[in-house]
């Protein structure tokens, strides 16, 4: 069960503001995390706590294919991102690197910045503890659930190579 | 029921007669690629998979182009990881400095991306090769790692949106203007997860450079891939380059589209995208009050010889405005050399421009033309997000090579007609 404070953003949060290209000369998750969201929210790194949640409107993670984006978000302590929609490469990258993401426009509409939110990843149930409202996220298709269950794409490939 | 070109290519690569939108498939890949930013992570993940070596040493392309020639020690270390990996696994297509270029211009020019191919690259602009009638799309590093090991990957078959461009292209309206206009019309998520199929007489009229530019920016509308049916222009480009067999696919006349969007190009004028999203488009005539500090001509979107020819034809006989830095970056070594042979480089340098060795450089705010706070650039690149070319308080205006060249002379955004 995930429980944390919400950091809320608008539409089209792109990978350049999630982790600016000037920091892409490293692949170290902890170093990347120190610059996460810096160009859109300079206070993010100072206020984020392990277990916190990002909530955003449309097309979260648009732009480049840099996996550094979900890696930086995860390493910063964020436990889940909820959005109306995700850009497709970011969606893939999050599944592949084990950053939980949920599409749920109702939840996005019903959650404010600073609210405390609880998420049951298995069932997709999202509860806004602050307002006592709950929402149901779209479940993952079976193939993607399998991917998550084996622990991401690398484990999936490992099993295939081993066969 | 008819199939789109994208459905046909995906079906052929997963051993099926046909595939339906929404279907999850595992497809065989003809080429997988990575660059100096994404490949090092992919290599780390590749080691974890436990594969002995890559699935095919001729079908993995590694291109150090983003921070090269190495801009700092950390970048040098990343390129070294790539180089060592390429040597260890005898990767045929590792492109060393002096032989390299920006991946999405280099690989088609080298004949490594062909019509009918299924390609993934750990770079969002991998969709560029759709201009050849291939299915190609960007993925992340972990996808690249697994594809390097297995030679296959999973896809969700996309729905398709058909764009029909009709009418005669006015002077100075290029492929760049068509795609910027399109993104302005549908928005940066207007084609989210969809295949963007570009058709119509105006597309037939476009040269290959213009078609590459259009497919390159499909991702800027959220598209999974951009694609154009191959024709005689495609074949003229590909025949002297291809080193393996390829296959031409066309959409069926009864193929199913989510949406069909028709655009009369004869009414368009050159387009400029204002900060900080590519969808913020305006006709150039509404941008002529924007003073600029820098003009960048290059990138995987507009760094081809055709782009440099247009820019040089506009700049010839003029000087770069005293308040503007003009930076010209041919996309590959071959284009760089051709630009010298044709006298284009001389035109740029004589006008007061700086001509660089091939690199992504300023396109992602890496090096070779990073902006300070409060500065503005007009650029032929593809993204104008906050901080994309440097300081978060700087601004990028996206435009065609003709507009970027004219603006460099005018000191403000403007069209060649004003010179
Ligand atoms: S030129 Fe720009 S958009 Fe193209 S691959 Fe390089 S950084 Fe990416």
mmCIF file of C-alpha atoms in Angstrom, chain A residues 12 14-17 21-22 24-29 31 39 58-59 62-68 71 85-89 92-93 95-97 141 143-144 147 153-154 156-158 160-161, chain B residues 24 26 37-38 41 44-45 48-51 72 74-75 78 122-124 137-143 146 149-150 152-155 188-189 192-193 219 224 277 364 383 385-386 388 390 392:
data_model
loop_
_atom_site.group_PDB
_atom_site.id
_atom_site.type_symbol
_atom_site.label_atom_id
_atom_site.label_comp_id
_atom_site.label_asym_id
_atom_site.label_seq_id
_atom_site.Cartn_x
_atom_site.Cartn_y
_atom_site.Cartn_z
ATOM 1 C CA UNK A 12 2.382 18.170 -20.954
ATOM 2 C CA UNK A 14 7.862 16.951 -20.529
ATOM 3 C CA UNK A 15 10.982 14.897 -19.936
ATOM 4 C CA UNK A 16 13.134 18.036 -20.287
ATOM 5 C CA UNK A 17 11.609 19.502 -17.130
ATOM 6 C CA UNK A 21 19.422 17.402 -20.602
ATOM 7 C CA UNK A 22 22.274 19.231 -18.873
ATOM 8 C CA UNK A 24 22.222 13.578 -18.717
ATOM 9 C CA UNK A 25 25.975 13.141 -18.484
ATOM 10 C CA UNK A 26 25.317 10.756 -15.618
ATOM 11 C CA UNK A 27 23.199 7.627 -15.231
ATOM 12 C CA UNK A 28 23.384 7.513 -11.432
ATOM 13 C CA UNK A 29 19.790 7.444 -10.079
ATOM 14 C CA UNK A 31 22.444 12.070 -8.696
ATOM 15 C CA UNK A 39 12.923 23.385 -14.141
ATOM 16 C CA UNK A 58 -2.686 15.101 -19.811
ATOM 17 C CA UNK A 59 0.309 13.674 -21.678
ATOM 18 C CA UNK A 62 6.049 13.774 -23.321
ATOM 19 C CA UNK A 63 9.231 14.501 -25.233
ATOM 20 C CA UNK A 64 12.394 12.495 -25.265
ATOM 21 C CA UNK A 65 12.879 8.779 -24.717
ATOM 22 C CA UNK A 66 15.231 9.326 -21.782
ATOM 23 C CA UNK A 67 14.694 6.607 -19.209
ATOM 24 C CA UNK A 68 16.447 8.999 -16.857
ATOM 25 C CA UNK A 71 14.510 6.737 -12.966
ATOM 26 C CA UNK A 85 -2.831 10.207 -19.915
ATOM 27 C CA UNK A 86 0.864 9.409 -20.312
ATOM 28 C CA UNK A 87 3.103 9.897 -23.353
ATOM 29 C CA UNK A 88 3.738 6.460 -24.814
ATOM 30 C CA UNK A 89 7.522 6.180 -24.421
ATOM 31 C CA UNK A 92 6.801 1.973 -21.571
ATOM 32 C CA UNK A 93 9.817 3.220 -19.673
ATOM 33 C CA UNK A 95 6.716 -0.230 -16.727
ATOM 34 C CA UNK A 96 10.194 -1.344 -17.749
ATOM 35 C CA UNK A 97 11.948 0.375 -14.848
ATOM 36 C CA UNK A 141 -3.812 -5.362 -19.830
ATOM 37 C CA UNK A 143 0.552 -8.869 -20.800
ATOM 38 C CA UNK A 144 1.641 -5.768 -18.925
ATOM 39 C CA UNK A 147 5.597 -7.812 -17.114
ATOM 40 C CA UNK A 153 11.304 -6.203 -18.876
ATOM 41 C CA UNK A 154 14.852 -7.213 -17.959
ATOM 42 C CA UNK A 156 11.231 -11.051 -18.743
ATOM 43 C CA UNK A 157 14.133 -11.070 -21.249
ATOM 44 C CA UNK A 158 16.319 -12.980 -18.788
ATOM 45 C CA UNK A 160 13.636 -15.843 -22.492
ATOM 46 C CA UNK A 161 17.429 -15.887 -22.896
ATOM 47 C CA UNK B 24 -0.334 -6.758 -28.251
ATOM 48 C CA UNK B 26 5.891 -9.518 -30.285
ATOM 49 C CA UNK B 37 22.785 9.154 -23.713
ATOM 50 C CA UNK B 38 20.574 6.070 -23.918
ATOM 51 C CA UNK B 41 21.945 2.578 -19.541
ATOM 52 C CA UNK B 44 24.072 -1.822 -18.029
ATOM 53 C CA UNK B 45 20.670 -3.528 -18.357
ATOM 54 C CA UNK B 48 21.845 -8.079 -16.280
ATOM 55 C CA UNK B 49 19.943 -10.125 -18.874
ATOM 56 C CA UNK B 50 22.791 -12.574 -19.175
ATOM 57 C CA UNK B 51 22.853 -12.831 -22.977
ATOM 58 C CA UNK B 72 33.126 16.992 -20.772
ATOM 59 C CA UNK B 74 31.345 12.562 -17.859
ATOM 60 C CA UNK B 75 30.226 12.504 -21.499
ATOM 61 C CA UNK B 78 29.567 7.471 -21.415
ATOM 62 C CA UNK B 122 16.320 4.417 -27.774
ATOM 63 C CA UNK B 123 15.645 7.920 -28.998
ATOM 64 C CA UNK B 124 12.239 9.490 -29.413
ATOM 65 C CA UNK B 137 9.443 4.142 -33.141
ATOM 66 C CA UNK B 138 11.295 5.424 -30.110
ATOM 67 C CA UNK B 139 11.652 3.419 -26.910
ATOM 68 C CA UNK B 140 13.697 3.645 -23.730
ATOM 69 C CA UNK B 141 17.013 2.120 -22.745
ATOM 70 C CA UNK B 142 15.602 -1.018 -21.121
ATOM 71 C CA UNK B 143 13.636 -1.771 -24.285
ATOM 72 C CA UNK B 146 16.190 -6.416 -24.339
ATOM 73 C CA UNK B 149 19.581 -9.429 -26.686
ATOM 74 C CA UNK B 150 16.470 -10.880 -28.301
ATOM 75 C CA UNK B 152 12.398 -8.617 -30.896
ATOM 76 C CA UNK B 153 10.137 -6.433 -28.806
ATOM 77 C CA UNK B 154 6.482 -6.034 -27.835
ATOM 78 C CA UNK B 155 4.162 -3.486 -29.397
ATOM 79 C CA UNK B 188 1.097 17.942 -28.765
ATOM 80 C CA UNK B 189 -1.042 14.957 -27.768
ATOM 81 C CA UNK B 192 -1.227 10.159 -28.740
ATOM 82 C CA UNK B 193 -0.368 6.503 -29.319
ATOM 83 C CA UNK B 219 6.450 12.246 -31.768
ATOM 84 C CA UNK B 224 3.831 6.335 -32.117
ATOM 85 C CA UNK B 277 5.444 23.816 -26.924
ATOM 86 C CA UNK B 364 19.094 19.618 -26.394
ATOM 87 C CA UNK B 383 11.472 20.975 -29.441
ATOM 88 C CA UNK B 385 10.306 23.032 -24.138
ATOM 89 C CA UNK B 386 11.372 25.094 -21.101
ATOM 90 C CA UNK B 388 15.546 22.843 -24.011
ATOM 91 C CA UNK B 390 19.877 26.102 -22.152
ATOM 92 C CA UNK B 392 15.125 27.916 -18.171
#
